[in-house]
Coordinates of C-alpha atoms and ligand atoms in Angstrom, one line a residue:
X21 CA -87.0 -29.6 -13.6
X22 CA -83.5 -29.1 -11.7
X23 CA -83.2 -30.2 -8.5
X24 CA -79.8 -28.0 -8.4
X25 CA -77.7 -25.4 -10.6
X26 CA -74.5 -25.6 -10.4
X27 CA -71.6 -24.3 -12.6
X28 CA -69.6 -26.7 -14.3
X29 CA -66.7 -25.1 -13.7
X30 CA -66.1 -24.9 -10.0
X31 CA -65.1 -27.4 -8.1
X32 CA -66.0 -26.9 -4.4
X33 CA -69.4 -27.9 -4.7
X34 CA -71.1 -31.6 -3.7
X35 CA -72.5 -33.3 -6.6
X36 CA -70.5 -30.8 -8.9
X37 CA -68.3 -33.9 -10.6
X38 CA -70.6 -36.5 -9.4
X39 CA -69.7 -40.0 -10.6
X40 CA -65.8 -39.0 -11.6
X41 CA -63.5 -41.6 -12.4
X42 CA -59.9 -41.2 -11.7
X43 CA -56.8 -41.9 -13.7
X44 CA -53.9 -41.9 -11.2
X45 CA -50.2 -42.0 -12.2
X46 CA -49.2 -45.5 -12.0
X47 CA -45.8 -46.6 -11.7
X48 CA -45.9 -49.2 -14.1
X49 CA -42.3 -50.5 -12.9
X50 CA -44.5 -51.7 -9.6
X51 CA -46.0 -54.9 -8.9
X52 CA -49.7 -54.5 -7.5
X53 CA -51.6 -57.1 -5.4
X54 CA -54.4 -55.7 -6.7
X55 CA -56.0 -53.2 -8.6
X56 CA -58.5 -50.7 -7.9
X57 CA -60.7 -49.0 -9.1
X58 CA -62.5 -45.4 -7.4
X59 CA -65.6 -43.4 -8.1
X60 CA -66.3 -40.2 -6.1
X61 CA -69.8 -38.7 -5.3
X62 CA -70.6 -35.5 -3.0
X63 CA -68.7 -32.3 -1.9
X64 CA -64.9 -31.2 -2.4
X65 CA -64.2 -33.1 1.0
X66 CA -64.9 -36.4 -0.3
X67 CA -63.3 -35.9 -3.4
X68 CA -60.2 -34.8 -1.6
X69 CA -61.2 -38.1 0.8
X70 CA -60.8 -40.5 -1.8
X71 CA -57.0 -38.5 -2.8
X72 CA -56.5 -40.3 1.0
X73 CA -57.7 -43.5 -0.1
X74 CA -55.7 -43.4 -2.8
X75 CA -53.1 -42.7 -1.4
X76 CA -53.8 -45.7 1.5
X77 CA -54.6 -48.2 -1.2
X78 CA -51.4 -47.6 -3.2
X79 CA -49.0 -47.8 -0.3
X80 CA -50.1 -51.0 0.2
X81 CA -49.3 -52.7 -2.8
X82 CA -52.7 -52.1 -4.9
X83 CA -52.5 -50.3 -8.3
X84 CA -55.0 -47.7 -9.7
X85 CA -56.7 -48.4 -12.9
X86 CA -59.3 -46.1 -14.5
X87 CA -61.0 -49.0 -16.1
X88 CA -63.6 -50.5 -14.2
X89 CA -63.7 -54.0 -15.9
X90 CA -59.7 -54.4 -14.8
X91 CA -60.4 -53.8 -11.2
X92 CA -60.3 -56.5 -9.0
X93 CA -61.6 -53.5 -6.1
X94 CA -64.6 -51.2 -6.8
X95 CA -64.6 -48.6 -4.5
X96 CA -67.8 -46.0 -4.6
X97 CA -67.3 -43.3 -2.4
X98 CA -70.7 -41.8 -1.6
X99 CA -72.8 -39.0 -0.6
X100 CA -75.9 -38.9 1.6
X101 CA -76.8 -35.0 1.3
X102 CA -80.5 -35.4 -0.7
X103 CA -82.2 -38.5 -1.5
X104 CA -81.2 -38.0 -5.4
X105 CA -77.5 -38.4 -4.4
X106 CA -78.4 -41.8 -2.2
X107 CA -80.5 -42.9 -5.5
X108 CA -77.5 -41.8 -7.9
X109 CA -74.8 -44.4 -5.7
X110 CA -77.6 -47.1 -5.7
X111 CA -78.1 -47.2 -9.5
X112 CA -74.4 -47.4 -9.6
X113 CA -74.5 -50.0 -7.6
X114 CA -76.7 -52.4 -9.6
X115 CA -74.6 -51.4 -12.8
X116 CA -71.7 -53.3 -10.8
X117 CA -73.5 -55.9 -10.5
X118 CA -73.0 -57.3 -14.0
X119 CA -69.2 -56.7 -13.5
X120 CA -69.0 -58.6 -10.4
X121 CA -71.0 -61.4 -12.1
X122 CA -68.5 -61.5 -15.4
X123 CA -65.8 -61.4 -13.0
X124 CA -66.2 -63.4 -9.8
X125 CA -63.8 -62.7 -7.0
X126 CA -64.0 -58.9 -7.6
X127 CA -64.8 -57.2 -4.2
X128 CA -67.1 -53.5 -4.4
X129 CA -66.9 -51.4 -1.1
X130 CA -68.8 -48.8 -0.3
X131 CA -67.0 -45.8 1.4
X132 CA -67.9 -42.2 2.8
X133 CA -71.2 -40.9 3.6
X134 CA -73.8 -43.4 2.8
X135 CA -72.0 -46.2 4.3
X136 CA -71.7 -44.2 7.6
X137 CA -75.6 -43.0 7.6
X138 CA -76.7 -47.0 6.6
X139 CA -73.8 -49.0 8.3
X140 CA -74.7 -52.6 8.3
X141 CA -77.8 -52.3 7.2
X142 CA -76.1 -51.7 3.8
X143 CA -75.2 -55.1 3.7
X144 CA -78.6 -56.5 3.9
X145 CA -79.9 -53.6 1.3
X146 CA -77.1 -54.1 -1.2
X147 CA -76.3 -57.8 -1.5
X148 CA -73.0 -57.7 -4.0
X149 CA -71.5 -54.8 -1.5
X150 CA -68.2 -56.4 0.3
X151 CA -66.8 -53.7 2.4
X152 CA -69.1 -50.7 4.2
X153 CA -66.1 -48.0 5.8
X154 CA -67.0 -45.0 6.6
X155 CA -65.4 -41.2 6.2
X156 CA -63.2 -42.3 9.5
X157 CA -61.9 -45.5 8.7
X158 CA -60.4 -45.5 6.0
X159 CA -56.6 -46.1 7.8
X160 CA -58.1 -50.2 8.1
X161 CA -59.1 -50.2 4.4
X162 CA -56.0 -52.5 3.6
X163 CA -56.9 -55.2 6.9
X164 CA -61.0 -54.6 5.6
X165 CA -59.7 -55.9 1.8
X166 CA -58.0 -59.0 3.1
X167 CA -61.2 -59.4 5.4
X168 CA -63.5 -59.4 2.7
X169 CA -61.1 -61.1 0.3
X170 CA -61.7 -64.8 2.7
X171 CA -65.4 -64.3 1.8
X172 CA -67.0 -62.3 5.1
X173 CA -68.1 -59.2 4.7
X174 CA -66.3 -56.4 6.5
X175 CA -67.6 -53.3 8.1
X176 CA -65.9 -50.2 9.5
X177 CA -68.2 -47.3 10.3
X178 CA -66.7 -45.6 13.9
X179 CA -66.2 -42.3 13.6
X180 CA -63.4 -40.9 15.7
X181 CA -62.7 -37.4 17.6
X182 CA -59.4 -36.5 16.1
X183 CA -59.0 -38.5 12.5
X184 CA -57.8 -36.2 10.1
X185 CA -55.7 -38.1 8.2
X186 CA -52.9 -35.3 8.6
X187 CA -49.9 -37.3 8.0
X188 CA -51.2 -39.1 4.5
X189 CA -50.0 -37.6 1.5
X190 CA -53.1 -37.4 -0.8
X191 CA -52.5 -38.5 -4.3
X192 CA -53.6 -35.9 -6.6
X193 CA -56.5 -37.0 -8.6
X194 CA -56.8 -36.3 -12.3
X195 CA -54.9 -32.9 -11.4
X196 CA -54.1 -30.2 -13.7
X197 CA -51.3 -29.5 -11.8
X198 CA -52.4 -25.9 -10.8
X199 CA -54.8 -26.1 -8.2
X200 CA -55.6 -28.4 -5.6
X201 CA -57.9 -29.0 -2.3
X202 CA -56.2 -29.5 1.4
X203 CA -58.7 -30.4 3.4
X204 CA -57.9 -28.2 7.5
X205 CA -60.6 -29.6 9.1
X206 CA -63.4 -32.6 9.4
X207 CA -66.9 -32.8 10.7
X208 CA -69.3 -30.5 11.9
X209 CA -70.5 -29.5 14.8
X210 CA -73.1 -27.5 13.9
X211 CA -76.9 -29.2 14.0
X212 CA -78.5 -27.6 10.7
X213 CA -81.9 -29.7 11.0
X214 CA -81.8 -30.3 7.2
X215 CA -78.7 -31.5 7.2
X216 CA -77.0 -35.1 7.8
X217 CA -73.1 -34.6 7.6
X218 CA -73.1 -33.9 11.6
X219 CA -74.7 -37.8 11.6
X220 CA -72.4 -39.0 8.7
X221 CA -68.9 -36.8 9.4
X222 CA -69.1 -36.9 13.0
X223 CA -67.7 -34.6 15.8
X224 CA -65.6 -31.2 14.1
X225 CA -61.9 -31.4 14.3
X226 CA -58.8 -29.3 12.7
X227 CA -55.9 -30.4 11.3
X228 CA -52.4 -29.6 12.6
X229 CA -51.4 -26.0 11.4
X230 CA -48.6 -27.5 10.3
X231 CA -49.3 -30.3 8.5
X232 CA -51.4 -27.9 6.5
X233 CA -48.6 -26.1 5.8
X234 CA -46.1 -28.3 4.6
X235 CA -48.6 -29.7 2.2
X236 CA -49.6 -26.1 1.0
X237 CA -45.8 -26.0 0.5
X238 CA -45.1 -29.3 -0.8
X239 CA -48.2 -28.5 -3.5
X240 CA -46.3 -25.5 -4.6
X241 CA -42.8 -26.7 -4.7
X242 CA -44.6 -29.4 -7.6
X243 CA -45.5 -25.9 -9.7
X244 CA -49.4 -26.1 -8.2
X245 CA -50.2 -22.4 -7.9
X246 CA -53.5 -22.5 -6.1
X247 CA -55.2 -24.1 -2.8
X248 CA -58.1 -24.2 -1.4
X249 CA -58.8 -24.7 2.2
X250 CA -61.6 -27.1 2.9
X251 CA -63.6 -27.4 5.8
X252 CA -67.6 -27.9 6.5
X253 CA -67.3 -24.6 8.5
X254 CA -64.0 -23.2 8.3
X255 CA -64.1 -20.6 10.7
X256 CA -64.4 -22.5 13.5
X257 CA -60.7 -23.6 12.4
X258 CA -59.0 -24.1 16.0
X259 CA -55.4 -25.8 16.6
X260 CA -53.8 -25.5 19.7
X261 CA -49.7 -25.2 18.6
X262 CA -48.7 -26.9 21.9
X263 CA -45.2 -26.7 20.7
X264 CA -45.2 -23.3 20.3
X265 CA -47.9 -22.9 23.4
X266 CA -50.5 -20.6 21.0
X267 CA -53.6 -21.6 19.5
X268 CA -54.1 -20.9 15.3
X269 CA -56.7 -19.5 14.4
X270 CA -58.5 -19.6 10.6
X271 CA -57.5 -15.8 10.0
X272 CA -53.7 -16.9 11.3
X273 CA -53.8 -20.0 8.9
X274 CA -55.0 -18.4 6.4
X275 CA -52.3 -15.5 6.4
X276 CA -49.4 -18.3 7.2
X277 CA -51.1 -20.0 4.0
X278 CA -50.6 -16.6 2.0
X279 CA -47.1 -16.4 3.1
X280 CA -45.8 -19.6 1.6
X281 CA -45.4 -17.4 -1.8
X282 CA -47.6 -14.6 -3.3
X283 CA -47.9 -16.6 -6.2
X284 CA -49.6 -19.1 -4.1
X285 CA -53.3 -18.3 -4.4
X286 CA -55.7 -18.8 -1.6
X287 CA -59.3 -20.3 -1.5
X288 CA -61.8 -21.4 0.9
X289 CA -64.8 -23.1 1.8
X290 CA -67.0 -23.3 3.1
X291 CA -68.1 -20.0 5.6
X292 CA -70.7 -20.0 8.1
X293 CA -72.3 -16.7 8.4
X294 CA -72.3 -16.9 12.4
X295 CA -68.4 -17.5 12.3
X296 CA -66.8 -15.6 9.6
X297 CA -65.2 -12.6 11.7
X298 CA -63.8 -8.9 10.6
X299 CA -60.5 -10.7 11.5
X300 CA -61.0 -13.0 8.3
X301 CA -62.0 -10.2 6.3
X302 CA -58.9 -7.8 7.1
X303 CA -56.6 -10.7 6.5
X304 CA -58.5 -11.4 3.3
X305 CA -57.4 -7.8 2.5
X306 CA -54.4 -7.5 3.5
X307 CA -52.6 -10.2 1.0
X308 CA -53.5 -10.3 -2.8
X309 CA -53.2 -13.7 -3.0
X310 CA -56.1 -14.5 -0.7
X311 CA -59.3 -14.6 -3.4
X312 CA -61.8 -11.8 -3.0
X313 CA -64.5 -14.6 -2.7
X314 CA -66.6 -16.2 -0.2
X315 CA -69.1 -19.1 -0.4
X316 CA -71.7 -17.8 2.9
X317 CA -74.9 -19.8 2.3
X318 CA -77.8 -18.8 3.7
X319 CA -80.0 -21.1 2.8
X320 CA -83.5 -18.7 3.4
X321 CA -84.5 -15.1 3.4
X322 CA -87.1 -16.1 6.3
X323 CA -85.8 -15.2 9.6
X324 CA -88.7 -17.6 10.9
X325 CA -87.6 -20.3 8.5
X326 CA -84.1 -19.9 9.5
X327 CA -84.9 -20.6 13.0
X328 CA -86.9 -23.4 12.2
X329 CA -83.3 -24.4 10.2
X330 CA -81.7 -23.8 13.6
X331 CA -79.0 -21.9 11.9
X332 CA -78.7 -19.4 14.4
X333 CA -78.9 -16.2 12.7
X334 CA -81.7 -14.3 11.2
X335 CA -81.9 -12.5 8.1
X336 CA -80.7 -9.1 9.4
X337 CA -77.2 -10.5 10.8
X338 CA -76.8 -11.9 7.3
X339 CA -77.6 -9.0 5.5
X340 CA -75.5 -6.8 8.4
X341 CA -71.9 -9.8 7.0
X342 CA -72.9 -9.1 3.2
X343 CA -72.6 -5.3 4.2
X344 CA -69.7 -5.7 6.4
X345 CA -68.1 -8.2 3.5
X346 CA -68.4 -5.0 0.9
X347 CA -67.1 -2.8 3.2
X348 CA -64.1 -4.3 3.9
X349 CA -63.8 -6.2 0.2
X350 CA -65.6 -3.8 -2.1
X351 CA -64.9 -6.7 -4.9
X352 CA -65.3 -10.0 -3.1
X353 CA -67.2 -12.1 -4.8
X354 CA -70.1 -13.7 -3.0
X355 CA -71.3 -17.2 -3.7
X356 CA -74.6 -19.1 -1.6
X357 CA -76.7 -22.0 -0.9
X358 CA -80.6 -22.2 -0.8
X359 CA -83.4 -24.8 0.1
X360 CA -86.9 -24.3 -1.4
X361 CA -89.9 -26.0 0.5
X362 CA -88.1 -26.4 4.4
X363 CA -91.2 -27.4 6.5
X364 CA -93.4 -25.1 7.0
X365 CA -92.7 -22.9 4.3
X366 CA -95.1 -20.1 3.1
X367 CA -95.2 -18.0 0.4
X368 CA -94.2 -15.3 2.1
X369 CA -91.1 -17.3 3.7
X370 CA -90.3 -17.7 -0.3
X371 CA -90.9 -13.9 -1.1
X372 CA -88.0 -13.3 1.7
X373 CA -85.9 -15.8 0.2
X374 CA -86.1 -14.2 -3.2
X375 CA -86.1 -10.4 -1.9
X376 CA -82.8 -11.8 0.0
X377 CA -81.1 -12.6 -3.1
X378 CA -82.5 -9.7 -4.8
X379 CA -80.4 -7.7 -2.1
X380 CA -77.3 -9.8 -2.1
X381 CA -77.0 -10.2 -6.3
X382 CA -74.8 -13.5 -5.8
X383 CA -72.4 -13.9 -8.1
X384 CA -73.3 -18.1 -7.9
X385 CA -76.1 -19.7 -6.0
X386 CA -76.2 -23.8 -5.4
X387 CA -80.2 -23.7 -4.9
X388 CA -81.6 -27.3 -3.9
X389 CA -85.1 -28.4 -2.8
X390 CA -85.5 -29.7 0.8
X391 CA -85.0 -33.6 0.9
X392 CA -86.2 -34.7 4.2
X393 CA -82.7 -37.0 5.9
X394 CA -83.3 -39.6 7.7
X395 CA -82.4 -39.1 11.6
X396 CA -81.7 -35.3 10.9
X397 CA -83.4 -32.6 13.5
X398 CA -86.0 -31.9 10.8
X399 CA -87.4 -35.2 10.3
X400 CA -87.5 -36.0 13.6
X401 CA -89.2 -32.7 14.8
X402 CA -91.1 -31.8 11.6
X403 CA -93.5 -32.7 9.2
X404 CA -91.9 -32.1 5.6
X405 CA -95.0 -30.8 4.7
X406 CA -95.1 -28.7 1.2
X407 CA -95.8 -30.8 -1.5
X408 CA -93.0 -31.6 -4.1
X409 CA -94.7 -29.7 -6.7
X410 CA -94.6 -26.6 -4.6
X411 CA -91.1 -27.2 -3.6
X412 CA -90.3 -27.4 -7.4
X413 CA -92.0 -24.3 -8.5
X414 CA -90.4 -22.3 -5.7
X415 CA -86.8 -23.7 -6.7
X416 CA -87.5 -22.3 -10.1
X417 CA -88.2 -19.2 -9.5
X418 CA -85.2 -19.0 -7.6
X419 CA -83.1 -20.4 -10.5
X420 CA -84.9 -17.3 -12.8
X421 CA -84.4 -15.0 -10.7
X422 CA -80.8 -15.7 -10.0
X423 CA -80.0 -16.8 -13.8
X424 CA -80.9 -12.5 -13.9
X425 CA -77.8 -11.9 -11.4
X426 CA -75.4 -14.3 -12.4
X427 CA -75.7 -12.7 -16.0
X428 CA -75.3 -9.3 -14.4
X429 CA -72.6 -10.0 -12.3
X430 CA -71.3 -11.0 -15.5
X431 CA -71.8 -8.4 -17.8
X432 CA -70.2 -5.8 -15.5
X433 CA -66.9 -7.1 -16.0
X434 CA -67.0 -6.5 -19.8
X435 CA -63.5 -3.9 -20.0
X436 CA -62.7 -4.6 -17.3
X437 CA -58.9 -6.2 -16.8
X438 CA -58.2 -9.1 -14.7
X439 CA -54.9 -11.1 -13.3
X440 CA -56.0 -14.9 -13.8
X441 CA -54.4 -18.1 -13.1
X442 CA -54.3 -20.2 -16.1
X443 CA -55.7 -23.7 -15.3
X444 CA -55.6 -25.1 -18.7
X445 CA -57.1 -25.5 -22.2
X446 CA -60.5 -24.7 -22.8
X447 CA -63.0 -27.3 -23.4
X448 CA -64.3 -26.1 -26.5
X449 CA -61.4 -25.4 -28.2
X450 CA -57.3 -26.1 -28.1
X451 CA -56.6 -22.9 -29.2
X452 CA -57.9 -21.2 -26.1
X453 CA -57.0 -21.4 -22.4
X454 CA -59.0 -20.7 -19.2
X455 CA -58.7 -19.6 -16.2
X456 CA -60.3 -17.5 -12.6
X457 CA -59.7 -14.0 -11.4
X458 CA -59.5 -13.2 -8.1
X459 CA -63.5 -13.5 -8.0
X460 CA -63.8 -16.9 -9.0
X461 CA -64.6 -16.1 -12.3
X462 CA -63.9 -18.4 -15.6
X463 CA -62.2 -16.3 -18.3
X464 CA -61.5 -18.1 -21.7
X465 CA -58.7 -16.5 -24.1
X466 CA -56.3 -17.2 -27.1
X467 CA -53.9 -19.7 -25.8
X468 CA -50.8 -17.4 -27.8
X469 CA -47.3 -18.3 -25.7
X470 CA -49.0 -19.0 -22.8
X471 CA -49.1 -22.4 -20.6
X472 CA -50.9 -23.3 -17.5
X473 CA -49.9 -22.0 -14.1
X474 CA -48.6 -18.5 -15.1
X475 CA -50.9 -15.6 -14.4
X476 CA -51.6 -13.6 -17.1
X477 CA -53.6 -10.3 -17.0
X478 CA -56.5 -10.7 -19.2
X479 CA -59.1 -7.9 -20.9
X480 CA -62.8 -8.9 -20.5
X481 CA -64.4 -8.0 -24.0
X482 CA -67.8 -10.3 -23.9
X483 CA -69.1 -13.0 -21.7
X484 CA -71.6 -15.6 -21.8
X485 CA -74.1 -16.4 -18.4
X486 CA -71.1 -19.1 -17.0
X487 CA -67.6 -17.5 -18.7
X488 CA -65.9 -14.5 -19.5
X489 CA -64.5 -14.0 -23.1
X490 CA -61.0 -11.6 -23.4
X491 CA -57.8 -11.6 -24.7
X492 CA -54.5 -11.7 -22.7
X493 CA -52.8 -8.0 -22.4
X494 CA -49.7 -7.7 -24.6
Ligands
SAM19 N1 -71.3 -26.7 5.5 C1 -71.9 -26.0 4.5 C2 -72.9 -25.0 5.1 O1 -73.0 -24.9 6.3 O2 -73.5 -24.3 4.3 C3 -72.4 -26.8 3.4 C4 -73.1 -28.1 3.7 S1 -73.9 -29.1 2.6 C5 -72.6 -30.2 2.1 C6 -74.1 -28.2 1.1 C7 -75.5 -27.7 0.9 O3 -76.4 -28.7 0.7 C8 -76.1 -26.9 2.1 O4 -75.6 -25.7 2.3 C9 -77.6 -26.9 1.8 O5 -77.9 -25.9 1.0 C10 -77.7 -28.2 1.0 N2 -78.4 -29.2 1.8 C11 -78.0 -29.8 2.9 N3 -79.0 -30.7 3.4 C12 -80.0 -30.6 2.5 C13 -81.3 -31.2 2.4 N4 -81.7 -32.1 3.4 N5 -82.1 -30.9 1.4 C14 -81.7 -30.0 0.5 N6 -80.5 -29.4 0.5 C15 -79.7 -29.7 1.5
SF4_20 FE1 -74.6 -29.3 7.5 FE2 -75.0 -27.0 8.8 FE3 -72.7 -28.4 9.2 FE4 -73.1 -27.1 7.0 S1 -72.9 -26.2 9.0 S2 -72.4 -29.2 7.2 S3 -75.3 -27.3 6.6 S4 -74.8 -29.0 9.8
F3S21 FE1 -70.1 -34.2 1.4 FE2 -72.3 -35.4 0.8 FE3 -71.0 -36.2 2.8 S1 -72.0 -33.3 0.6 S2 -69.9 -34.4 3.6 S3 -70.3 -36.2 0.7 S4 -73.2 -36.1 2.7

């Protein structure tokens, strides 16, 4: 049984490249102190995270290497979100072991999420672990290596009120060179009671506006030709231009985003359904390089459950966005999260659930179990009370049921003609290329003349329950 369904191909998604390596370009002309070596777990954020920690490490004098038995640094940045992420990191962990053993002297930290939630105690857990630094630390990683390199273990977990690593230059990761993440904002201060990042991220704080935009600019001076903005809730998006005494909004980003270049395409995510506003939706409109899709999880159908969730809207304000979202963008593409099994949880709870993504028809759903967090609202108010089993049985009828949409949702694009951004070759063959429409969709087509980073227009003429199949218009 799944605990989630994800599709391989996006990329905004935690635990959707869980465990990737990453080949960086180094500049063999350079003598390195050291060399590293970095694993990424979790959501986009801390993959574009560990772009800043690359970027740190390397202006220091250490050198990236993709193999793990060169490094004289093991870095595992790590997610907290369910148990089965904690569990992925620590069987990781002991697979270092042996490395550290053939190699003595090699140092393994521990970075991101986990080593926030667990702080010292990770030390004591995890006895080959050097280095615990948390999401807000990671400036002192360079001072934490020497540290650790005289034989004490070094810790930094503080989280700070306005860290977000703005002025660092994140070195793109095993890039294709068309589309990238820029992170606008970190933390959250919303207090979800499933959910740890509030405990692990820390207090929400945006990025300067223009920071955001010189990188968004800098990305597509290099020939990348999409972004996507990243933020636990990017609404709530706020900087206060002192310079220019007015305050930016996440509609007013967005648009100065879009403005860089229309071939500049624009993503986002993620979208809290009590903060997405008509504002965002008309500016969404307005330029045709912002992508007719939104990621607006939900999480449950139960208005009851919801409350429980403390996520401050019921099931009729939701439905009320969706309808507001078609209005405005009759071909947005709509994209959700859902928990099976929150306490408390009846059957009829789960009948909403379902019946609510019966009404929405997502396009893509990320549909977990609930996985009680340490510290979180939920465990400390509520009893996770439905049995695993039940939890698992609901999650699969969720994945049935939205296995039936996702196919749909494919299907009607068969004839249809799309403008796609071609992001390379195709993994199942050389001769084909693939790429997303506006919607978020994978097409796959003869590679012909083409290359990656033009925009094509492509003809849909089958599709499978993940991609599209067509052929490029002449
Ligand atoms: N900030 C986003 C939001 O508000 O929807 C996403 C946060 S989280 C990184 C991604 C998803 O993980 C959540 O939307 C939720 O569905 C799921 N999740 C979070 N905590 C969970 C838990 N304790 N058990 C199961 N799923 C969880
Ligand atoms: Fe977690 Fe809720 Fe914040 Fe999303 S909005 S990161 S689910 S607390
Ligand atoms: Fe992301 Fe996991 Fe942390 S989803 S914010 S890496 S807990």
């Amino acid at each position: 049984m799944m605990e989630s369904l994800y599709s391989p191909d996006t990329k905004t998604h935690d635990e959707s490249r869980q465990g990737e390596a990453y080949a960086l370009p180094v500049d063999a002309s350079l003598q390195y102190k050291k060399h590293f070596y970095i694993e990424s777990y979790g959501c986009a954020m801390n993959f574009a995270d560990t772009e800043v920690v690359a970027s740190i490490l390397q202006s220091s004098g250490f050198g990236a290497t993709k193999n793990v038995e060169d490094a004289d640094l093991i870095f595992i940045n790590t997610c907290s979100i369910r148990e089965k992420a904690e569990l992925s990191v620590r069987k990781r962990l002991t697979e270092f072991r042996s490395l550290k053993r053939a190699k003595p002297g090699t140092l393994v930290g521990v970075l991101g999420c986990m080593a926030e939630r667990l702080k010292a105690k990770f030390l004591e857990e995890e006895k080959l672990v050097d280095m615990v630094v948390g999401p807000d630390a990671y400036r002192t990683l360079p001072g934490l290596i020497e540290e650790a390199g005289t034989g004490q273990k070094a810790v930094n977990v503080l989280l700070s009120r306005d860290e977000t690593y703005g002025d660092i230059a994140p070195i793109r990761l095993n890039s294709n060179g068309v589309t990238a993440f820029v992170s606008i904002m970190r933390g959250c201060n919303n207090m979800c009671a499933f959910c740890v990042v509030p405990f692990t991220r820390g207090r929400e704080r945006s990025r300067d506006a223009n920071s955001i935009l010189n990188e968004c600019e800098e990305l597509f001076n290099t020939g990348y030709r999409e972004v996507t903005l990243l933020g636990q809730n990017v609404d709530s998006y706020y900087w206060n231009d002192e310079q220019n005494n007015r305050q930016v909004t996440f509609a007013m980003l967005l648009e100065k985003v879009a403005l860089i270049s229309p071939l500049l395409r624009v993503r986002f995510s993620t979208s809290h359904p009590k903060d997405i506003t008509d504002e965002v939706l008309f500016t969404i409109a307005k330029y045709e390089n912002i992508c007719n899709y939104i990621h607006l999880p939900v999480q449950s159908g139960s208005s009851r459950i919801l409350q429980l969730m403390n996520r401050t809207y019921t099931r009729e304000w939701y439905i009320a966005k969706v309808n507001r979202i078609r209005e405005i963008l009759p071909d947005c593409g709509l994209s959700t999260d859902m928990i099976t099994g929150f306490c408390t949880e009846t059957e009829e709870d789960h009948q909403q659930s379902l019946s609510l993504m019966e009404y929405c028809k997502y396009d893509l759903a990320y549909m977990y179990f609930y996985s009680e967090r340490p510290g979180t609202l939920a465990e400390r108010r509520y009893k996770d009370d439905i049995p695993e089993p039940i939890k698992k049985r609901r999650l699969q009828e969720m994945v049935d049921l939205y296995r039936g949409h996702s196919l749909q949702s494919m299907q009607k694009e068969v004839g249809k003609t799309f403008k796609v951004l071609i992001e390379g070759v195709s993994k199942k063959s050389d001769n084909d290329l693939y790429g997303r429409n506006d919607q978020n969709k994978v097409i796959v087509f003869a590679k012909g003349d083409l290359k990656k980073g033009d925009y094509v227009m492509v003809k849909v003429e089958s599709c499978t329950a993940g991609t599209l199949l067509g052929k490029a218009a002449p």
